[in-house]
XYZ file of C-alpha atoms in Angstrom:
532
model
C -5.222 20.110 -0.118
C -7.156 17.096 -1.473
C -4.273 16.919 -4.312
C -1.934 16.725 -1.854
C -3.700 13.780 0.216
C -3.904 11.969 -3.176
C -0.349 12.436 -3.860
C 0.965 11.157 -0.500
C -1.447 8.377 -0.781
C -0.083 7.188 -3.816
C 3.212 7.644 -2.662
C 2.939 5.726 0.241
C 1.291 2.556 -2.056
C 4.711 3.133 -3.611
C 6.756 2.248 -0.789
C 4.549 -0.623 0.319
C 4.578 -2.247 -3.125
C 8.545 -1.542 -2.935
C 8.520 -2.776 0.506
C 6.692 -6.115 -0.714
C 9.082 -6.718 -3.727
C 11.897 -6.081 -1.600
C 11.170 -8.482 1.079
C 11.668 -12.525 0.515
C 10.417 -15.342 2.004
C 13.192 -18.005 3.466
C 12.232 -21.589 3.679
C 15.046 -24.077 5.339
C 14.602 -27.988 4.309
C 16.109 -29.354 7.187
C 18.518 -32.574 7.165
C 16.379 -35.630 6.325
C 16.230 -38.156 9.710
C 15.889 -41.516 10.123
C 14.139 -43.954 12.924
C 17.354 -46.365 13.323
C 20.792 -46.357 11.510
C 19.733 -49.569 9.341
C 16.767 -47.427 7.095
C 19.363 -45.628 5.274
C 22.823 -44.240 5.090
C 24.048 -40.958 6.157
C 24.915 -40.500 2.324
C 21.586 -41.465 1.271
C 19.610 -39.426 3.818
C 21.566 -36.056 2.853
C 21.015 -37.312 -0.977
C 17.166 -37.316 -0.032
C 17.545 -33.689 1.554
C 19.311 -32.371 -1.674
C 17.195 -33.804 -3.609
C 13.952 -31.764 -1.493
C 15.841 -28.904 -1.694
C 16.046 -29.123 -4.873
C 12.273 -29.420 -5.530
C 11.941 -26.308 -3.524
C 14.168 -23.958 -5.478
C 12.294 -24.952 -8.975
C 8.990 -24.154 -7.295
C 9.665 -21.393 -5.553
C 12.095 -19.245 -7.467
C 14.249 -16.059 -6.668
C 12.954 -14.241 -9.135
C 10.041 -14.430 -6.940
C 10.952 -13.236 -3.707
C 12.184 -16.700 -2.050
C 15.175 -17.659 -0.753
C 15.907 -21.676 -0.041
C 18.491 -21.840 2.958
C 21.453 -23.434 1.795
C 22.798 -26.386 4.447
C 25.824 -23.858 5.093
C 23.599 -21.094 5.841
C 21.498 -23.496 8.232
C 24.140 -24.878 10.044
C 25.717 -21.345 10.559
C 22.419 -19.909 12.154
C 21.699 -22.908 13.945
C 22.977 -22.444 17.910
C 25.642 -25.171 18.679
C 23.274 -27.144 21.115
C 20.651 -27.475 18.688
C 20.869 -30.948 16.987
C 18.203 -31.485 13.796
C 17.699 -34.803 13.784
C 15.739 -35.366 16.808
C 13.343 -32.605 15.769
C 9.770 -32.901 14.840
C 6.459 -31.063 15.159
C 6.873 -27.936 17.193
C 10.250 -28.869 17.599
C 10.991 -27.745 14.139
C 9.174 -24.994 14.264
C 10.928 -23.256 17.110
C 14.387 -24.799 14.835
C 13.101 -22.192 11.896
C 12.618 -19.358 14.406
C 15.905 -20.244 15.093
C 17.370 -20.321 11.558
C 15.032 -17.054 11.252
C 13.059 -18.708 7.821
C 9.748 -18.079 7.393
C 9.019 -21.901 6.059
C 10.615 -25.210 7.227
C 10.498 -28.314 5.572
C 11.864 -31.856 6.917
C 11.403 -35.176 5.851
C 11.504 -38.630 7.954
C 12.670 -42.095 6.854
C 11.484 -45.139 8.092
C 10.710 -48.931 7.202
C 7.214 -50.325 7.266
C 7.313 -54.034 6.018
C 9.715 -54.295 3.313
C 9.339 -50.767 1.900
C 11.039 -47.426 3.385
C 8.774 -44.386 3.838
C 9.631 -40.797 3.616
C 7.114 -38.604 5.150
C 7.644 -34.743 4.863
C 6.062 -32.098 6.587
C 6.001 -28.153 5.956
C 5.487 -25.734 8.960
C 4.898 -21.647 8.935
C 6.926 -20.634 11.531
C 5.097 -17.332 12.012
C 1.803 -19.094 13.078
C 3.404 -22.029 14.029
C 1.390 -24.259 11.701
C 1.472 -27.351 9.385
C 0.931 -26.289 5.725
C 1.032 -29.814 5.039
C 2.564 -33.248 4.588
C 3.564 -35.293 1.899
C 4.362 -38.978 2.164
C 6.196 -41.590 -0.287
C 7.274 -44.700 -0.219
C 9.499 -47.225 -2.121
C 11.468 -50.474 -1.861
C 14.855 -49.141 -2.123
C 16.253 -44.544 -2.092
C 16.457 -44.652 -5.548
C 12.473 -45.246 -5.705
C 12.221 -42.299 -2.853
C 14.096 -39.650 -5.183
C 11.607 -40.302 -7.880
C 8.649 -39.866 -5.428
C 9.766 -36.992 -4.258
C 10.410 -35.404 -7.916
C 6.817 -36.339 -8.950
C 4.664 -35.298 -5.528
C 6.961 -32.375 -3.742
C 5.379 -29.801 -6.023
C 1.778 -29.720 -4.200
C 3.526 -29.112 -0.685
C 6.266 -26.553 -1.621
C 3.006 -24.792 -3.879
C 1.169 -24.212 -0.653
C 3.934 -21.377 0.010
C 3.691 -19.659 -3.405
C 0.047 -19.703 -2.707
C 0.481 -17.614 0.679
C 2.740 -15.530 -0.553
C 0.853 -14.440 -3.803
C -2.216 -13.386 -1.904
C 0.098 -11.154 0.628
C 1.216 -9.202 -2.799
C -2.250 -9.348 -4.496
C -3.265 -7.956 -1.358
C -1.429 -5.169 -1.207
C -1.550 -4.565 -5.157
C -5.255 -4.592 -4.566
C -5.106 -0.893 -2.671
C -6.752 1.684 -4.960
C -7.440 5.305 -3.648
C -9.430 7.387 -5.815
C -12.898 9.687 -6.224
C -16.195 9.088 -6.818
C -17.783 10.928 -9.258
C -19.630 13.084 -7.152
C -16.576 13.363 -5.336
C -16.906 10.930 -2.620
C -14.794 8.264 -1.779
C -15.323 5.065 -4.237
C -16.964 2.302 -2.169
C -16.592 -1.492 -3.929
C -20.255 -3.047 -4.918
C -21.551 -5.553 -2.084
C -22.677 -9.345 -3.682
C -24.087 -12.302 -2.363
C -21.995 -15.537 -3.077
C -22.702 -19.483 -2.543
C -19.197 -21.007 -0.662
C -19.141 -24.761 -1.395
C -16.639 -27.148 -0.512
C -15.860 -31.192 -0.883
C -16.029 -32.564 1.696
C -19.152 -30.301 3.500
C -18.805 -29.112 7.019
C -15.698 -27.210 6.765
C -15.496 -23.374 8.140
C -14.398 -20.383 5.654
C -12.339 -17.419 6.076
C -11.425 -14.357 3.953
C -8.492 -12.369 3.711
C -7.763 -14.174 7.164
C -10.881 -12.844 8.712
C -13.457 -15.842 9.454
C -16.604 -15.247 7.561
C -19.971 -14.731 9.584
C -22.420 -17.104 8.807
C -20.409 -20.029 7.111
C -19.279 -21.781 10.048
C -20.335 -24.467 8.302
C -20.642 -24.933 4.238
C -22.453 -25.049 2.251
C -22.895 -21.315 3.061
C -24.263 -17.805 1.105
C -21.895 -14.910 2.531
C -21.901 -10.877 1.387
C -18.618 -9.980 0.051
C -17.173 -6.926 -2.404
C -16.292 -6.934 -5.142
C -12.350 -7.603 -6.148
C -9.889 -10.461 -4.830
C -10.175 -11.858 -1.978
C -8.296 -14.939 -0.356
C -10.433 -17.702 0.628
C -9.377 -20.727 3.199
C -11.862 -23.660 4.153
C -10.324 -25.655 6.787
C -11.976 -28.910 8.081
C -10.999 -31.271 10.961
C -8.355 -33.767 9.581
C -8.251 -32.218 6.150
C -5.315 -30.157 5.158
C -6.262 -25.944 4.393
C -8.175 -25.491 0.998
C -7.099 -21.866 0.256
C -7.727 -19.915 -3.597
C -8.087 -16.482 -4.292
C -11.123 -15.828 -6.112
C -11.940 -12.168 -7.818
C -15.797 -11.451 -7.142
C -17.586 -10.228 -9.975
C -21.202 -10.934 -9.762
C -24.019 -11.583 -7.591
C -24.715 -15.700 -7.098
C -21.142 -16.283 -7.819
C -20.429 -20.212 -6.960
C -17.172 -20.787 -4.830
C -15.564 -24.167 -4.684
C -12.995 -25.385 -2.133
C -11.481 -28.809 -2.409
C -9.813 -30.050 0.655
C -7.802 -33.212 0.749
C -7.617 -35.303 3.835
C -4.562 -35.127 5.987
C -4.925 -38.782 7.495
C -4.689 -42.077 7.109
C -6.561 -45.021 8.248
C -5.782 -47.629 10.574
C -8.016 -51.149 10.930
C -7.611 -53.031 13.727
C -9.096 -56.633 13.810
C -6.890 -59.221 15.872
C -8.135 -62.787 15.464
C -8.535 -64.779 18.396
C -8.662 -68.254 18.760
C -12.313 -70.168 18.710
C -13.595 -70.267 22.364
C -10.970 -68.769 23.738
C -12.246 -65.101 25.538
C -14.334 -62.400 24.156
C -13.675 -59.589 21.785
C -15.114 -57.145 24.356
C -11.825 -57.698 26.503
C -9.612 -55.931 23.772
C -7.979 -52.930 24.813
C -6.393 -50.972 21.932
C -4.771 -48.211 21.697
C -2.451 -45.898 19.724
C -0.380 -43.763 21.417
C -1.444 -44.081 24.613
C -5.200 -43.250 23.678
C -8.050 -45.950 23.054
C -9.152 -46.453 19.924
C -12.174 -48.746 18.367
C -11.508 -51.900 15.992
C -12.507 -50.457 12.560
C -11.622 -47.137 10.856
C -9.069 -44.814 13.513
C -7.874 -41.451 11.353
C -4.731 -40.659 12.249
C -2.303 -38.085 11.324
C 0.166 -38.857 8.682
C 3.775 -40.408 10.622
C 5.008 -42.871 12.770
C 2.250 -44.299 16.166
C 2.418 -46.995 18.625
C 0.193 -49.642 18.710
C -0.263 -51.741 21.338
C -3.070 -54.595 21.958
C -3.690 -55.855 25.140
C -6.041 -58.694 26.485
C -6.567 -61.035 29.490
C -6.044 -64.262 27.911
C -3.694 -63.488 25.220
C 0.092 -61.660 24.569
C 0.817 -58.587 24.451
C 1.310 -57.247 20.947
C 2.942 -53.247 20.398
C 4.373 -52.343 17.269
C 5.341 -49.044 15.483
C 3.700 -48.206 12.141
C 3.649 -45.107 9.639
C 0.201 -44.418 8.630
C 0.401 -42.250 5.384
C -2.217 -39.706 4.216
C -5.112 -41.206 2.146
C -3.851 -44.533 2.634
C -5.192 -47.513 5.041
C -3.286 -49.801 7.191
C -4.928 -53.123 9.030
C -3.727 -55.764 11.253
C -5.513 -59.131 11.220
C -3.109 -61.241 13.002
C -4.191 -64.080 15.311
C -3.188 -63.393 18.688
C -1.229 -65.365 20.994
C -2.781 -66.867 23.684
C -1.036 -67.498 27.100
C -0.686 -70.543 28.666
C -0.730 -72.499 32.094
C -0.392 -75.420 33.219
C -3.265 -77.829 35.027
C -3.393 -81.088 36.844
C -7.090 -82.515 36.679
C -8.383 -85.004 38.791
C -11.681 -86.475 39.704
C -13.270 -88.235 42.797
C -16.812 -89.425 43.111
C -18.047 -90.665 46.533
C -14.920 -89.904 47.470
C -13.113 -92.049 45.327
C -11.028 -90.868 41.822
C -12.240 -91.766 38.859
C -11.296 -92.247 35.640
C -13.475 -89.410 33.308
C -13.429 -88.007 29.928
C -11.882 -84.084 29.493
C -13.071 -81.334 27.194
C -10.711 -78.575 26.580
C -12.734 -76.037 24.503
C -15.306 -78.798 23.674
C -12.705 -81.223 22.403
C -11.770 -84.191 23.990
C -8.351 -84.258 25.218
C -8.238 -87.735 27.389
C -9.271 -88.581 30.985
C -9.026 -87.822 34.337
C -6.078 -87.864 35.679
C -4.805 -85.149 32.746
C -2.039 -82.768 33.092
C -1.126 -80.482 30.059
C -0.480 -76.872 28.491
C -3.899 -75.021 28.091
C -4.334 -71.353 26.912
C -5.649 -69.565 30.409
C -8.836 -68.812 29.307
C -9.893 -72.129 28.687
C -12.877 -73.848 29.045
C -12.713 -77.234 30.888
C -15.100 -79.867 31.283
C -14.993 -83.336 32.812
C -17.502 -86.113 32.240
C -19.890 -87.621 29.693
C -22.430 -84.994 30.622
C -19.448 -81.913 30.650
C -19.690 -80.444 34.008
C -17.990 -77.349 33.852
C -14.755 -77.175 35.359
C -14.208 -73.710 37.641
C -10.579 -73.676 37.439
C -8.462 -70.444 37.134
C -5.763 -71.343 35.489
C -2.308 -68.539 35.562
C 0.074 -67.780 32.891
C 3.321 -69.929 33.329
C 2.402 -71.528 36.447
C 1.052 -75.036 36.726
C -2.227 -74.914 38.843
C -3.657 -78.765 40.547
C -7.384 -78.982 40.895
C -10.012 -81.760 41.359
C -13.345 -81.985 40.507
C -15.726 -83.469 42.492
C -18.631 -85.772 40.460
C -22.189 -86.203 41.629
C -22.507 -89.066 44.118
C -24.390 -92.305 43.270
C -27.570 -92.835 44.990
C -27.489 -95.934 47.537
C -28.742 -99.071 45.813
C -29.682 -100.195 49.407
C -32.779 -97.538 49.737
C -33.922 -96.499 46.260
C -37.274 -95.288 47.903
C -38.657 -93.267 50.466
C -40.882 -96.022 51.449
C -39.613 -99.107 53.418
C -40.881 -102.603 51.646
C -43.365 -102.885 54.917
C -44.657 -99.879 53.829
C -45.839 -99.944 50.263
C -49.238 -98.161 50.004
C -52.117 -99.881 48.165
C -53.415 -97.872 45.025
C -56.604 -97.050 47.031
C -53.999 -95.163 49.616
C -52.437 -93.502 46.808
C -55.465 -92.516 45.307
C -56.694 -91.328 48.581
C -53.474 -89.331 49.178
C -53.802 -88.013 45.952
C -56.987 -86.419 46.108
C -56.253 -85.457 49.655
C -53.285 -83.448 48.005
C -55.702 -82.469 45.498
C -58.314 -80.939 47.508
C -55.075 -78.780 50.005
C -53.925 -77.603 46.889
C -56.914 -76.357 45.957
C -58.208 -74.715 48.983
C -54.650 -72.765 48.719
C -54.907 -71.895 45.470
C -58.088 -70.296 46.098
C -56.682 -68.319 49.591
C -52.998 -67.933 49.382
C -52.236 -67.581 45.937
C -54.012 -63.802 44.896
C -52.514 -62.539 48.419
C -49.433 -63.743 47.384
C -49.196 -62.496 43.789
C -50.403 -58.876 44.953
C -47.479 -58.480 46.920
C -45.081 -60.001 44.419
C -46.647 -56.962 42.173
C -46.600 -54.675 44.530
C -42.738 -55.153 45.758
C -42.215 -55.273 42.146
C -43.534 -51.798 41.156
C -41.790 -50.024 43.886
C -38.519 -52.214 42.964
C -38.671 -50.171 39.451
C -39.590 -47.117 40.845
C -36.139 -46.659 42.812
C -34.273 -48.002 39.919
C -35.994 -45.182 37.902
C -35.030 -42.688 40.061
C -31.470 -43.984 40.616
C -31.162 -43.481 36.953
C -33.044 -40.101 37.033
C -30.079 -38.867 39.658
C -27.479 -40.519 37.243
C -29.306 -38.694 34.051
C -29.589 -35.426 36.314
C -25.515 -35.608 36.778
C -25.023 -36.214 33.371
C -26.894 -33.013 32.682
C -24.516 -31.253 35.413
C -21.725 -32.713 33.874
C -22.605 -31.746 30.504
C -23.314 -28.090 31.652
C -19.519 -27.463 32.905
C -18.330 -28.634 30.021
C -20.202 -26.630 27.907
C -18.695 -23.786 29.726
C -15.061 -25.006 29.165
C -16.037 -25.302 25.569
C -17.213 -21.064 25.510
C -13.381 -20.589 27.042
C -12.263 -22.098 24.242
C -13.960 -20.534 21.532
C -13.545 -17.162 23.131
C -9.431 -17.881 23.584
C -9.474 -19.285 19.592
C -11.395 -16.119 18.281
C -8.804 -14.033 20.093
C -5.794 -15.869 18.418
C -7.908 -15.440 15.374
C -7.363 -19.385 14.654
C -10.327 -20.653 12.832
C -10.314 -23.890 12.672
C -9.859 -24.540 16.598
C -12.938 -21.771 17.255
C -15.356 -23.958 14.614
C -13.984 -27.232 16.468
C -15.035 -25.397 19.852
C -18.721 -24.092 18.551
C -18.885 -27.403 17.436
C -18.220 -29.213 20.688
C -20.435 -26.876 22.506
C -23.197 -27.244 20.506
C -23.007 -31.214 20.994
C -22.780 -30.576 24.925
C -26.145 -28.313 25.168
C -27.907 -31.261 23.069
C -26.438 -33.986 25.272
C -27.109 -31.707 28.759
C -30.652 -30.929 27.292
C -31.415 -34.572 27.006
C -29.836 -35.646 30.172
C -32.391 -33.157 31.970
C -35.290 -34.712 30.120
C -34.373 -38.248 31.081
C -33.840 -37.073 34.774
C -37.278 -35.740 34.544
C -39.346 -38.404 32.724
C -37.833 -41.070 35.283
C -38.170 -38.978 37.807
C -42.107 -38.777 36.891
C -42.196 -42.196 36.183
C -40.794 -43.640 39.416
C -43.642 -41.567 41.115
C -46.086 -43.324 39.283
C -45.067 -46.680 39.902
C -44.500 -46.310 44.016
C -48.457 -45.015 44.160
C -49.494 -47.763 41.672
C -46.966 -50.392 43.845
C -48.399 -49.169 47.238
């Protein structure tokens, strides 16, 4: 009986491996598209296509299982309302479901400054997810066709890689006896999982590996092959399949980052607003002024601020490269009509626009909005707000003169001898001083105490504020467990090490927020008795 169990074992490890060799893998390279007619030709763009396609059949062979969809065979199994060149991202996955390939490929052209870009991206339809992305650039298509030749092979690699570890994997089934007639059970090691950059989380044979949510990481594996993948916010899949021989055995993963960078540092004018005012964004989404990582491809920029243009501009950011803007922004402008009256009479006075002197009163001219106006010898401010495109008339009013006629409180009858003063003085001396000795302490104690009770409520408005920051921290936490339960259950890795991750941050921020609520809380109490 056991003779027969082996031999239907073996046979069925037969028809796998048969089963394996017999099925291929199809990857499609989809029609290369183009932001706006004036990148590059029709001709050119299907030249660039051709020439990925290309790429793709040297690197991944029929002799090795894959097939590389012809544009015939595309276009044939593509439904008629289905148009390529407006698809990207999921778009192109749901295209290769369509096309039924297993891999799909497309590239997009487009013109940053005087150079055209072609950025590429690869997509397993199965999972739905971006093997990764290759981007070029180049003054002229020629250029592109040589980029392409010299740094398609990573990307289309990234496939044989798969693919090879689906056939080790099932070459890798053994069925046999132990010598005391057991079943043979593989030896268990210990093995240090490394990668550059640190942080990432590791799976094996597609199952994520307890205890290296984070590397650097020791795991217990079996002997044999296994496939490894370390995947890492913003860093494209590091994947290698490794045969484990030995205990201490050191495994090292090497992702490379799948962004770019983008700088943002507008220069605005010398006293004209503050840098605080800027609102950035890209894509809709705020962003800071130094480093942004974005994905590799084509965002929208725009720049806003009170008291200069609007700016909004496309850009490709490509992977591992950096892209600033340090242009001087625009400011707007208004109009204004200064005058100035003193006593009730205009005057002629000197104006400071942004602390240079631009004439006198009355002035009319173009001014940036923002402004800062000042009339006089002695610049009194100006509180004008000035609109953009619209002439605004304003006049400032100077200090009066005082009357020549009465330059003292005392009428010339009435001029006090220096004995009067003196008396008046120590007169004012002597109230002081009895005041000073009976009004004053009363008066500080209750500044102190009306102090100390002022702080107290403002500690406990911020221990209510701290306390729903806790609250809000809490529920959050919670949506974070949903999604770490739903990315387990899809078995997607990276998303459930991205979810730990965020819930681990939201217990640290909701434990802190319930110790500030307390202290203040404590605190407050202390300073009400001590104000009372």
């Amino acid at each position: 009986m056991k003779k027969i169990c082996f031999w239907v074992m073996i046979a069925m490890a037969g028809s796998s491996l048969s089963f394996a060799a017999s099925t291929g893998k199809y990857v499609a390279v989809l029609e290369t598209a183009a932001e706006d007619t004036t990148v590059l030709s029709r001709s050119e763009l299907q030249h660039l296509t051709d020439k990925l396609r290309a790429e793709a059949v040297k690197e991944l062979p029929a002799e090795q299982g894959f097939t590389i969809m012809t544009r015939e065979n595309i276009e044939a199994m593509l439904p008629p309302s289905k148009g390529l060149a407006e698809c990207e991202g999921s778009c192109l996955v749901e295209t290769g479901k369509n096309i039924s390939a297993d891999y799909v490929a497309q590239g997009r052209a487009g013109r940053f400054g005087k150079k055209i870009t072609l950025t590429v991206e690869l997509y397993e339809t199965a999972g739905a997810k971006l093997l990764g992305s290759l981007s070029v650039e180049s003054p002229d298509a020629d250029g592109l066709l040589d980029a392409i030749e010299k740094n398609s092979t990573p990307l289309f690699n990234k496939i044989k890689t798969k693919a090879s570890f689906f056939q080790s994997g099932i070459s890798g089934l053994s069925y046999g006896n132990s010598p005391n007639g057991g079943l043979a059970l593989p030896q268990q090691y210990i093995v240090n999982i490394t990668t550059t950059p640190s942080g990432a989380s590791v799976n094996m044979d597609d199952i994520p590996l307890n205890g290296c949510s984070r590397t650097p990481c020791k795991v217990e594996v079996s002997t044999g092959e296994h496939h490894f993948v370390a995947s890492l916010r913003e860093y494209e899949d590091a994947d290698s399949l490794v045969s484990i021989t030995g205990k201490d055995q050191e495994i090292k993963l090497d992702l490379h980052a799948n962004f770019g960078i983008l700088s943002l540092l507008p220069k605005l004018a010398a006293g004209i607003g503050d840098s605080n005012d800027l609102d950035m964004r890209v894509d809709g989404r705020p962003v800071n002024r130094r480093e942004n990582h974005l994905n590799p491809g084509r965002h929208e920029i725009s720049i806003h601020h009170k008291c200069y243009e609007d700016v909004s501009f496309n850009l490709i950011i490509a992977q591992n490269k950096t892209e600033s803007f340090t242009d001087s922004l625009k400011p707007r402008h208004g109009g204004l009509i200064l005058s100035a009256i003193q006593n009730g009479v205009p005057m002629e006075s000197a104006v400071f626009i942004n602390g240079i002197r631009k004439g006198s009163t009355p002035w009319s001219g173009q001014l940036p909005v923002c402004s800062h106006v000042e009339v006089g010898e002695n610049r009194i401010p100006v509180e004008v707000s000035l609109q953009e495109g619209s002439t605004v008339r304003y006049t400032q009013t100077l200090g009066d003169e005082p009357d020549e006629e009465s330059p003292s409180t005392y009428s010339s009858a009435e001029i006090p001898t220096p004995s009067a003063l003196a008396d008046e003085s120590s007169e004012s001396t002597e109230n002081s001083s009895v005041y000073a000795m009976t009004a004053t302490p009363e008066a500080n104690d209750q500044k102190s105490m009306s102090t100390a009770r002022k702080w107290a409520v403002v500690l406990w408005t911020g221990s209510a504020v701290s306390l729903g920051s806790g609250l809000f921290f809490n529920y959050q936490g919670q949506h974070f467990v949903d999604n770490y339960n739903e990315a387990l259950a899809a078995k997607n890795h990276s998303d459930a090490t991205s979810a730990y991750n965020d819930l681990q941050t939201s217990n640290k921020l909701r434990a802190a927020s319930y110790g500030v609520a307390a202290g203040t809380l404590v605190l407050g109490f202390v300073l009400w008795i001590l104000g009372g």
